[in-house]
Amino acid sequence: MSDTQLRKVALVGNPNAGKSALFNALTGARQKIANYPGVTVERKAGRMALPGGGAVELVDLPGSYSLDPSSPDEEVTRQVVQGEFPGEDAPDALVVVVDAANLEQHLVFAQELVALGRPTVVALNMIDLAERDGLMIDAGALSDALGVPVVPTVAVRRRGLDELTKAIEGAGSQDFGQRHAVAELTMTERRLAARNIAKGAIISESGEHRLHASLDKVLLHPWLGPVILFGLLFVVFQAVFAWADPFIGLIEGAIEGVSAGVEASLAEGFVREFLVQGVLAGVGSVVVFLPQIIILFAFILAMEQSGYMARAAFLMDRMMASVGLSGRSFIPLLSSFACAIPGIMATRSIADPKDRLTTILIAPLMTCSARLPVYAIIIAAFIPNTMVAPFVGLQGLVLFGLYVFGIIGAMIVALVLRRTVTKGAASGFIMELPRYQLPPIRDLLIGLWQRAWVFLRRAGTIIFAATIALWVLLSFPEAEPGESQLDASIAGQVADGMHVVLAPIGFNREISLAIIPAMAAREVAVSALATTYAVEAEDEEAEAEGLTERLQAGWSLPTALAFLAWFVFAPQCISTIAVARRETNGWKWPIVMVVYLFALAYVAAGATYWGATALGL
Amino acid sequence: MTLDMLEPLDRAEITSVNWDSLAPEEAKRLRALGIDEGARIAIAHRGVFIGKDPIALMVGRMNVAIRRVHARAMSVKLV
């Protein structure tokens, strides 16, 4: 048979079978990532070259334990494998990935897949780790027992790939007549069969997974484990804020350079203003977060690929359980410290829908990096730079307090949500703890590139649209001579209206105005304040004064503190709202999110303002 | 005796499971992971805080984290 028969091959197997590494090894970086229509499950596909010279589309299906799904991911796998997914052709052949060191377990699903009677090849993956653990496996015996070709592979070292593609090419000529009977087996029977097949294929078995067990002894140690986890998190946050700085500077410089270039080459007017103030300033303000997001994701991917992330979830489960969540929510919430967008997207791994919804709703309360510029300028202007203890400055303490404020707020909100709108039986925590392995640098880089691209594309398009809308609001109608553009604009008039509502919590008109463009991205509040004060400045001298001095002169301390409290809670980010809409398939939950966050922000800012005023600050 | 009463590294076999006391989706997930009647298991680790929750279970060559609620639904005998 020739390879022209094969057009689409699906990669399928248990979670932690090394499927993604095999997919990366077979397709390289030429991957297409999209979403299956109607569900929030990622579809990864790429071109795989065959030894005969042809190429096929290889689709990486979500890891599953059986064709009886218990999560949206597994449902997609079932439908695609059985050719029932609307708009998706059934795969012409299956590559079933099993972990050689976990044969007994992975053969349960493998048998179910083989029984479908499709052309099938089994990749006996991570054979090197099995050998390290003292397992010798007879691939031939396994092949006889399953009735399909079995190829030993080590995806991360690119071993066995040629044999695998050759076997896939030959899969079209397989004869499938008599294997359908297996499909009728129950789970228990299939497990018994898996045990027998595994027993027959394992030549020798010595020792146990020693490395794995001794690492867990330390990393899951009742008190050492959490200490190591928090130590690691501390390093991650240090890295995110310290290492990203030079790169942020580079990106800012590049954007300024492009802006200057546009200003120099275009005549003053509508198009130039639009490009510089609208497009470059707006999109640029999001792109500057890329270095921080890449650094955070490098750590998160390394933690995931090494197998440590499951341990972190294990260690955090108890704490999360106390507010009605599970250890699985830890990963998305950790990502949200860089940006809520990838954090909300990472909730897809949470099987329980109510758990997932709660996690999405509280993700914006994790202090994302966009709040930092706002916090930084207010703290620098209003909090004295004194030491409250050796190595503990008051400014740093206030910043830390704002992070803690957000986390405590999130925990309380989760507790309330789980008893009201997302009420339901407390979700459980069932999670495989995969074996430890050194994260392969190649897979790490591919993962980073994909996340960076997804962030840029999604945030980019949403920000782009929002920026245009805001720029229009700020630029029209045009001001009469002698009148400020901000006062004349639609945004300025909206600010007047908003000020009526915001004045009771201590906000002045400038803040009311700054909050509108900050909907595009929180840190825009800083530049909006700068613009407002610059426009208001009566002479050149006043204009030269820095924003810090202007804030000190114009704001009272209670107002400044209220502004900080507002930003801990306020949903000042259209992109986050848009992603929440996508991930919950509708407007209902994003609206709930926006309403409760604005309500909390208003109450928190008001309480801060009046509390501080009462204390005579 | 139920699974949550085992000491770390005791080897045991699950003799019966009260599936009705568990959410159907979770029961399905546990079974898919091979945590079912007849499975040979051992407790590898216990969680940090009081309550010693969750539990890391050794099933064959695999480690699986489960909650104590799940463990309490499973009767075991030492082997």
XYZ file of C-alpha atoms in Angstrom:
696
model
C 0.000 0.000 0.000
C 1.255 3.453 -0.671
C 1.276 6.419 1.661
C -1.200 8.272 -0.508
C -3.932 6.461 1.376
C -2.989 8.176 4.616
C -3.979 11.784 5.059
C -4.500 12.192 8.738
C -2.957 10.370 11.688
C -3.948 10.964 15.306
C -1.643 10.696 18.306
C -3.554 9.354 21.268
C -2.769 7.918 24.697
C -2.828 8.390 28.456
C -1.793 11.676 30.036
C 1.931 11.651 30.893
C 2.769 9.089 28.185
C 5.123 11.598 26.573
C 2.662 12.337 23.782
C 3.533 16.010 23.377
C 7.261 15.267 23.250
C 6.610 12.664 20.550
C 4.410 15.123 18.666
C 7.157 17.768 18.799
C 9.755 15.230 17.657
C 7.620 14.071 14.713
C 6.458 17.478 13.476
C 9.155 19.889 14.632
C 8.142 23.473 15.175
C 5.744 23.488 12.219
C 2.611 23.273 14.297
C -0.812 24.762 13.953
C -2.648 25.496 17.160
C -6.310 26.323 17.056
C -9.436 25.539 19.007
C -11.928 22.816 18.266
C -15.065 24.734 17.284
C -17.566 25.199 20.093
C -15.373 23.838 22.872
C -12.399 25.304 24.697
C -10.075 22.453 23.831
C -6.904 23.132 21.937
C -6.312 21.409 18.639
C -2.644 20.838 17.854
C -1.715 19.640 14.397
C 1.428 19.491 12.305
C 2.894 17.936 9.175
C 4.763 14.696 9.611
C 7.074 13.510 6.853
C 6.954 9.812 5.928
C 10.010 7.833 4.797
C 8.327 7.171 1.424
C 8.482 10.892 0.680
C 4.873 11.764 1.448
C 3.551 13.728 4.372
C 0.491 13.439 6.559
C -1.277 15.676 9.028
C -0.535 14.564 12.586
C -3.094 15.610 15.215
C -2.182 15.528 18.901
C -5.304 14.551 20.842
C -5.812 15.429 24.536
C -4.582 12.716 26.919
C -7.293 10.336 28.092
C -7.666 7.308 30.309
C -10.446 5.721 28.282
C -13.045 6.367 25.597
C -15.535 6.955 28.406
C -14.844 10.660 28.944
C -14.784 12.450 32.294
C -13.732 15.892 31.027
C -14.324 18.087 27.935
C -10.791 17.223 26.732
C -11.469 13.514 26.896
C -14.795 13.993 25.142
C -12.970 15.623 22.213
C -10.529 12.702 22.073
C -13.392 10.208 22.023
C -15.308 12.044 19.308
C -12.291 12.577 17.050
C -11.078 8.987 17.403
C -14.524 7.656 16.565
C -14.955 10.091 13.713
C -17.916 11.803 15.381
C -16.484 15.274 15.818
C -18.380 17.702 13.554
C -16.179 19.134 10.841
C -13.231 16.907 11.672
C -12.468 13.895 9.454
C -11.855 10.631 11.244
C -8.123 9.843 11.391
C -6.914 7.260 8.861
C -4.561 5.753 11.420
C -3.877 5.972 15.143
C -0.543 6.167 16.883
C -1.156 4.957 20.420
C 1.482 6.247 22.817
C 2.155 4.172 25.920
C 4.685 4.779 28.675
C 6.949 1.724 28.728
C 7.456 2.061 32.477
C 3.713 2.178 33.091
C 2.645 -0.567 30.722
C 0.034 -2.233 32.871
C -1.784 1.056 33.314
C -1.488 2.427 29.785
C -2.419 -0.822 28.057
C -5.959 -0.452 29.395
C -6.688 2.470 27.071
C -4.387 1.114 24.341
C -6.474 -2.061 24.080
C -9.648 -0.048 23.803
C -8.122 1.932 20.926
C -6.720 -1.122 19.135
C -10.164 -2.719 19.413
C -11.648 0.050 17.266
C -10.178 -1.782 14.309
C -8.450 1.215 12.744
C -4.925 0.998 11.328
C -2.894 1.371 14.518
C 0.740 1.564 15.594
C 1.822 1.526 19.227
C 4.748 3.727 20.276
C 6.380 2.146 23.315
C 7.629 5.499 24.564
C 10.184 6.491 27.203
C 11.782 3.066 26.933
C 15.001 4.558 28.343
C 13.303 5.580 31.585
C 11.816 2.090 31.884
C 15.288 0.612 31.490
C 16.602 3.031 34.095
C 13.964 1.663 36.448
C 15.116 -1.867 35.731
C 12.382 -2.894 33.300
C 13.196 -4.978 30.220
C 10.331 -5.138 27.732
C 9.877 -7.432 24.725
C 8.281 -5.256 22.045
C 7.732 -8.299 19.820
C 5.709 -10.099 22.477
C 3.665 -6.954 23.041
C 3.036 -6.671 19.314
C 1.838 -10.294 19.155
C -0.481 -9.774 22.099
C -2.017 -6.570 20.735
C -1.986 -7.591 17.076
C -0.497 -4.296 15.875
C 3.110 -3.110 15.303
C 4.893 -1.903 18.457
C 7.854 0.464 18.080
C 10.104 1.375 21.039
C 10.749 5.137 21.083
C 12.457 7.794 23.169
C 10.794 10.960 21.922
C 13.039 13.416 23.766
C 16.193 11.788 22.336
C 14.560 11.272 18.927
C 15.150 7.524 19.132
C 12.949 5.147 17.160
C 11.325 7.895 15.086
C 12.328 6.453 11.687
C 10.989 3.032 12.655
C 7.806 4.656 13.910
C 7.116 6.646 10.736
C 7.884 3.542 8.666
C 5.375 1.579 10.712
C 2.801 4.359 10.307
C 3.337 4.307 6.547
C 2.786 0.562 6.539
C -0.262 0.794 8.772
C -2.582 1.220 5.802
C -2.009 -2.394 4.795
C -2.966 -3.840 8.155
C -5.700 -6.400 8.118
C -8.437 -5.758 10.630
C -10.929 -8.515 10.696
C -11.260 -10.176 14.008
C -10.348 -7.715 16.712
C -13.733 -6.161 17.283
C -14.689 -8.625 19.996
C -12.355 -6.874 22.452
C -14.508 -3.769 22.310
C -17.173 -5.559 24.291
C -14.935 -6.006 27.349
C -15.746 -4.118 30.541
C -13.208 -1.874 32.216
C -12.403 -4.541 34.820
C -11.893 -7.211 32.180
C -9.746 -4.897 30.122
C -7.606 -4.133 33.138
C -7.122 -7.824 33.823
C -6.142 -8.348 30.191
C -3.733 -5.385 30.408
C -2.078 -6.919 33.437
C -1.629 -10.234 31.630
C -0.298 -8.626 28.448
C 2.133 -6.512 30.472
C 3.259 -9.568 32.419
C 3.887 -11.422 29.162
C 5.895 -8.560 27.639
C 8.084 -7.714 30.612
C 11.212 -9.849 30.380
C 12.714 -8.803 33.669
C 11.897 -6.362 36.391
C 14.267 -5.286 39.085
C 14.233 -2.548 41.626
C 11.670 0.196 41.797
C 11.615 3.770 40.606
C 14.234 4.841 43.091
C 14.987 8.358 41.872
C 11.310 9.175 41.775
C 10.686 7.875 45.290
C 13.670 9.585 46.879
C 12.869 12.925 45.222
C 9.298 12.700 46.453
C 10.548 11.926 49.939
C 12.044 15.422 49.988
C 9.673 17.395 47.746
C 6.491 15.987 49.289
C 7.898 15.994 52.816
C 5.209 17.233 55.239
C 7.075 20.393 56.181
C 10.112 20.518 53.906
C 7.914 20.240 50.799
C 5.976 23.480 51.345
C 9.191 25.303 52.343
C 10.815 24.261 49.048
C 7.693 25.218 47.089
C 7.500 28.703 48.592
C 11.255 29.153 48.191
C 10.896 28.283 44.526
C 7.962 30.663 44.091
C 10.021 33.422 45.670
C 12.802 32.816 43.133
C 10.247 32.817 40.298
C 8.842 36.198 41.318
C 12.292 37.676 41.787
C 13.175 36.499 38.295
C 9.975 37.805 36.732
C 10.546 41.298 38.067
C 14.337 41.522 37.997
C 15.311 39.658 34.813
C 12.581 41.153 32.649
C 13.651 44.773 33.198
C 16.359 45.073 30.528
C 14.105 43.390 27.930
C 11.193 45.644 28.789
C 13.543 48.587 28.285
C 14.519 47.208 24.863
C 10.900 46.819 23.764
C 9.957 50.275 25.037
C 12.947 51.703 23.197
C 11.941 49.929 20.012
C 8.356 51.219 20.231
C 9.591 54.754 20.870
C 11.904 54.403 17.911
C 9.085 53.313 15.629
C 6.858 56.115 16.963
C 9.580 58.671 16.300
C 10.048 57.228 12.825
C 6.338 57.513 12.080
C 6.245 61.055 13.448
C 9.183 62.032 11.302
C 7.899 60.487 8.107
C 4.225 61.436 8.266
C 2.715 64.870 8.181
C 0.883 66.005 11.294
C -2.727 64.963 11.158
C -5.289 62.314 11.729
C -3.344 59.306 10.394
C -0.191 60.134 12.346
C -2.059 60.692 15.605
C -3.951 57.484 15.091
C -0.785 55.454 14.472
C 1.296 56.961 17.250
C -1.205 57.650 20.032
C -3.653 54.925 19.174
C -1.990 51.877 17.655
C 1.632 52.076 18.813
C 0.925 53.361 22.317
C -1.938 50.949 22.914
C -0.511 47.768 21.465
C 2.949 48.650 22.736
C 1.667 48.887 26.293
C 0.702 45.230 26.121
C 3.729 43.944 24.261
C 6.030 45.217 27.028
C 4.684 42.449 29.266
C 6.031 39.786 26.945
C 9.412 39.425 28.755
C 7.722 38.894 32.112
C 5.268 36.439 30.632
C 8.036 34.493 28.898
C 10.101 34.270 32.091
C 7.127 33.188 34.177
C 6.127 30.625 31.577
C 9.666 29.278 31.298
C 9.416 28.415 34.997
C 5.864 27.101 34.713
C 6.707 24.916 31.697
C 9.842 23.584 33.385
C 7.802 22.816 36.496
C 5.184 21.043 34.365
C 7.569 19.076 32.179
C 9.757 17.960 35.070
C 6.717 16.571 36.891
C 7.049 19.032 39.779
C 3.849 20.978 39.029
C 1.691 17.997 40.030
C 3.573 17.949 43.359
C 2.953 21.671 43.823
C -0.745 21.025 43.236
C -0.544 18.190 45.778
C 1.042 20.469 48.379
C -1.443 23.283 47.748
C -4.543 21.104 47.625
C -5.345 21.295 51.307
C -5.150 25.073 51.352
C -7.283 25.371 48.214
C -9.774 22.874 49.630
C -10.460 25.220 52.524
C -12.075 27.678 50.079
C -13.810 24.978 48.042
C -11.237 24.616 45.267
C -8.621 21.956 44.590
C -4.888 21.789 43.964
C -5.592 21.923 40.242
C -6.520 25.616 40.524
C -3.027 26.430 41.724
C -1.457 26.362 38.250
C -3.854 28.857 36.587
C -3.705 31.172 39.584
C 0.107 31.118 39.524
C 0.059 32.081 35.832
C -2.310 34.943 36.623
C 0.454 36.758 38.501
C 2.005 37.486 35.125
C -1.270 38.047 33.316
C -4.824 36.790 33.823
C -5.189 35.937 30.121
C -2.899 32.865 30.056
C -4.084 32.083 33.594
C -7.710 31.874 32.527
C -6.739 29.798 29.500
C -4.849 27.376 31.778
C -8.068 26.584 33.673
C -8.892 24.174 30.856
C -7.046 21.458 32.755
C -9.622 21.603 35.573
C -12.154 18.833 34.975
C -14.878 20.005 37.360
C -16.886 22.791 35.617
C -17.770 24.662 38.819
C -14.206 24.522 40.036
C -13.067 25.854 36.702
C -15.630 28.667 36.689
C -14.679 29.742 40.216
C -11.010 29.789 39.241
C -11.761 31.925 36.166
C -13.766 34.375 38.264
C -11.023 34.893 40.860
C -8.044 34.881 38.464
C -8.207 38.702 37.939
C -7.597 39.182 41.675
C -4.076 37.804 41.396
C -1.904 40.890 41.067
C -0.846 40.843 37.419
C 2.238 42.614 36.161
C 0.131 45.381 34.545
C -0.746 46.721 37.981
C 2.892 47.207 38.890
C 3.465 50.490 37.039
C 0.369 51.948 38.711
C 1.381 50.726 42.164
C 4.963 51.859 41.611
C 4.159 55.471 40.763
C 1.638 55.946 43.574
C 3.869 54.278 46.162
C 6.867 56.337 45.053
C 4.848 59.544 45.362
C 3.033 58.938 48.635
C 4.740 56.295 50.755
C 7.903 57.526 52.502
C 11.002 55.497 51.711
C 11.769 54.556 55.317
C 12.906 51.287 56.832
C 10.475 49.665 59.235
C 12.926 46.860 60.076
C 16.360 45.803 58.806
C 16.003 45.003 55.077
C 12.266 45.821 55.177
C 11.365 49.131 53.617
C 7.928 50.672 54.026
C 7.461 51.014 50.262
C 8.221 47.347 49.647
C 5.956 46.386 52.513
C 3.051 48.332 51.013
C 3.634 46.650 47.628
C 3.734 43.229 49.274
C 0.583 44.138 51.197
C -1.234 44.887 47.935
C -0.340 41.389 46.620
C -1.535 39.791 49.862
C -4.695 41.925 49.755
C -5.479 40.474 46.312
C -4.838 36.872 47.385
C -6.966 37.174 50.520
C -9.688 38.857 48.477
C -9.576 35.972 45.985
C -9.859 33.375 48.727
C -12.854 35.129 50.307
C -14.536 35.544 46.924
C -13.944 31.841 46.122
C -15.504 30.905 49.444
C -18.551 33.073 48.763
C -18.898 31.928 45.130
C -18.740 28.264 46.111
C -21.666 28.837 48.466
C -23.733 30.885 46.031
C -23.442 31.054 42.236
C -21.053 28.115 41.766
C -22.625 26.033 44.499
C -22.164 22.292 44.298
C -20.558 19.359 45.991
C -17.008 20.171 46.999
C -14.896 19.004 44.105
C -12.336 16.322 44.653
C -8.720 16.138 43.715
C -7.632 13.145 41.689
C -4.405 13.632 39.820
C -1.658 11.425 38.508
C 1.788 12.355 39.839
C 4.003 11.743 36.808
C 7.585 10.557 37.082
C 10.302 13.173 37.339
C 12.372 13.912 34.287
C 14.702 16.595 33.104
C 12.633 18.994 30.964
C 13.847 18.656 27.361
C 15.036 22.085 26.247
C 13.542 21.652 22.775
C 10.032 21.001 24.097
C 10.452 23.873 26.532
C 11.315 26.274 23.716
C 8.459 25.085 21.507
C 6.055 25.494 24.443
C 7.352 28.991 25.185
C 7.088 30.062 21.588
C 3.502 28.813 21.391
C 2.442 30.601 24.575
C 4.114 33.824 23.580
C 2.421 33.701 20.202
C -1.003 32.925 21.635
C -0.613 35.830 24.084
C 0.495 38.275 21.418
C -2.192 37.261 18.959
C -5.140 37.238 21.370
C -4.121 40.230 23.459
C -2.953 41.997 20.322
C -6.245 41.756 18.449
C -8.408 42.672 21.446
C -6.145 45.498 22.547
C -5.992 46.751 19.007
C -9.769 47.073 18.792
C -10.086 48.578 22.276
C -7.335 51.074 21.604
C -8.974 52.342 18.447
C -12.280 52.778 20.261
C -10.663 54.677 23.138
C -8.600 56.832 20.871
C -11.744 57.836 19.010
C -13.475 58.668 22.309
C -10.542 60.811 23.399
C -10.077 62.578 20.046
C -13.650 63.539 19.134
C -15.241 65.961 19.026
C -12.253 68.205 18.406
C -11.622 70.933 20.954
C -12.341 74.587 20.238
C -9.279 76.846 20.472
C -8.475 77.489 24.143
C -10.363 74.415 25.329
C -8.522 71.234 26.308
C -8.979 68.245 24.051
C -9.652 66.019 27.061
C -12.457 68.234 28.335
C -14.042 68.453 24.925
C -13.822 64.791 24.045
C -16.551 62.230 24.585
C -14.271 60.577 27.152
C -13.986 63.867 29.042
C -17.751 64.203 29.164
C -18.079 60.596 30.330
C -15.501 61.378 33.027
C -17.687 64.242 34.265
C -20.546 61.822 34.613
C -18.394 59.234 36.315
C -16.962 61.741 38.716
C -20.389 62.109 40.312
C -20.264 58.421 41.217
C -16.565 58.326 42.093
C -16.306 61.502 44.174
C -17.720 59.813 47.326
C -14.785 57.402 47.378
C -12.274 60.230 47.190
C -11.522 60.172 43.448
C -10.888 63.475 41.706
C -11.812 64.251 38.121
C -8.364 63.309 36.782
C -8.699 59.826 38.235
C -12.195 59.485 36.780
C -10.731 60.339 33.403
C -7.690 58.075 33.740
C -9.840 55.068 34.577
C -11.498 55.087 31.145
C -8.433 54.426 28.969
C -7.093 52.119 31.709
C -9.796 49.686 30.640
C -7.557 48.777 27.705
C -4.704 47.917 30.045
C -4.265 48.915 33.663
C -0.903 50.588 33.329
C -2.403 53.028 30.833
C -3.775 54.799 33.929
C -0.266 56.124 34.520
C 0.190 57.552 31.050
C -3.382 58.868 31.063
C -2.709 60.767 34.288
C 0.498 62.089 32.793
C -1.366 63.257 29.687
C -4.136 64.864 31.692
C -1.745 66.823 33.869
C 0.383 67.748 30.876
C -2.656 69.118 29.041
C -3.818 71.009 32.116
C -0.412 72.572 32.727
C -0.660 76.295 32.150
C 2.885 77.048 31.168
C 6.039 75.339 30.044
C 7.464 75.302 33.546
C 4.492 73.489 35.028
C 4.585 71.028 32.170
C 8.180 70.141 32.927
C 7.275 69.133 36.449
C 7.269 65.361 36.881
C 4.132 63.341 37.387
C 5.269 62.403 40.907
C 5.407 66.045 42.018
C 2.055 66.808 40.408
C 0.444 63.866 42.179
C 1.954 64.916 45.504
C 0.651 68.433 45.004
C -2.785 67.504 43.723
C -3.798 64.397 45.668
C -4.354 63.803 49.343
C -2.928 60.641 50.921
C -6.418 59.109 51.432
C -7.116 59.613 47.713
C -3.855 57.929 46.758
C -4.526 54.975 49.060
C -8.077 54.677 47.725
C -6.670 54.616 44.192
C -4.347 51.721 45.150
C -7.225 49.817 46.772
C -9.315 50.358 43.637
C -6.669 48.762 41.443
C -6.418 45.654 43.627
C -9.972 44.755 42.592
C -11.125 46.746 39.576
C -11.537 44.686 36.366
C -9.533 47.270 34.461
C -8.731 45.111 31.480
C -10.896 44.462 28.441
C -8.693 41.573 27.302
C -9.350 39.640 30.496
C -13.091 40.151 30.122
C -12.916 39.003 26.498
C -10.941 35.885 27.383
C -13.386 35.075 30.178
C -16.189 35.341 27.633
C -14.422 32.939 25.281
C -13.602 30.430 27.983
C -17.101 30.412 29.481
C -18.870 30.506 26.092
C -21.109 33.453 26.825
C -21.561 36.848 28.398
C -23.198 35.738 31.633
C -20.044 34.968 33.649
C -17.909 37.849 32.379
C -20.730 40.182 33.428
C -20.883 38.561 36.873
C -17.106 38.979 37.079
C -17.120 42.653 36.062
C -20.003 43.547 38.383
C -18.558 41.870 41.461
C -15.063 43.252 40.820
C -16.301 46.822 40.346
C -18.459 46.507 43.448
C -15.504 45.234 45.477
C -13.223 47.933 44.075
C -15.738 50.644 44.947
C -16.243 49.370 48.485
C -12.518 48.807 49.057
C -11.567 52.254 47.721
C -14.348 53.934 49.707
C -13.463 52.137 52.919
C -9.802 53.025 52.419
C -10.577 56.680 51.719
C -12.901 57.213 54.640
C -10.801 55.068 56.965
C -7.664 57.034 56.113
C -9.535 60.332 56.426
C -10.886 59.338 59.845
C -7.341 58.475 60.948
C -6.278 61.966 59.936
C -3.783 60.803 57.270
C -10.482 -1.032 57.620
C -10.564 1.746 55.047
C -7.779 3.023 52.846
C -7.240 6.261 54.760
C -6.285 4.256 57.879
C -3.248 2.656 56.240
C 0.212 3.646 57.393
C 2.705 4.776 54.743
C 4.243 1.816 52.907
C 1.689 -0.711 54.188
C 0.825 -2.869 51.205
C -2.851 -3.546 50.794
C -5.525 -4.701 48.394
C -8.795 -2.873 47.829
C -11.536 -5.348 48.752
C -14.595 -3.211 48.091
C -15.486 0.342 47.138
C -18.605 2.231 48.148
C -19.015 3.867 44.746
C -22.377 5.379 45.666
C -20.718 7.685 48.185
C -18.584 9.277 45.453
C -19.525 11.683 42.669
C -20.074 9.664 39.459
C -17.409 11.600 37.526
C -14.863 11.021 40.272
C -15.739 7.342 40.525
C -15.157 7.075 36.791
C -11.821 8.862 37.051
C -10.647 6.664 39.932
C -11.572 3.517 38.021
C -9.843 4.811 34.907
C -6.670 5.218 36.970
C -6.931 1.611 38.115
C -8.116 2.402 41.643
C -10.779 -0.263 41.839
C -11.681 -3.470 43.617
C -8.773 -5.905 43.521
C -6.112 -3.225 42.998
C -2.879 -3.546 45.011
C -2.003 -0.207 46.551
C 0.198 1.478 49.129
C 0.257 4.967 50.589
C 3.380 6.799 49.447
C 2.829 10.239 51.005
C 0.309 12.171 52.963
C -0.568 15.830 52.728
C 0.882 18.518 54.850
C -1.583 20.028 57.242
C -3.799 18.533 59.891
C -6.179 16.092 58.336
C -3.297 14.634 56.320
C -5.075 15.352 53.079
C -4.545 14.620 50.159
C -2.962 11.173 49.910
C -0.441 10.028 47.301
C -1.293 6.459 46.414
C 0.989 3.949 44.708
C -0.940 1.925 42.143
C 1.399 -0.375 40.275
C 4.198 1.848 39.070
C 2.079 4.966 39.143
C 1.507 7.555 41.874
C -1.930 9.099 42.115
C -3.089 11.885 44.414
C -6.550 11.368 45.894
C -8.482 13.009 48.699
C -9.252 11.354 52.011
C -12.946 11.318 51.116
C -12.107 8.934 48.290
C -9.872 6.811 50.516
C -12.586 6.542 53.139
C -14.930 4.951 50.607
C -12.513 2.077 50.013
C -12.188 -0.989 52.203
C -8.772 -2.613 52.173
C -6.996 -5.623 53.596
C -3.280 -5.824 54.252
C -1.328 -8.167 52.024
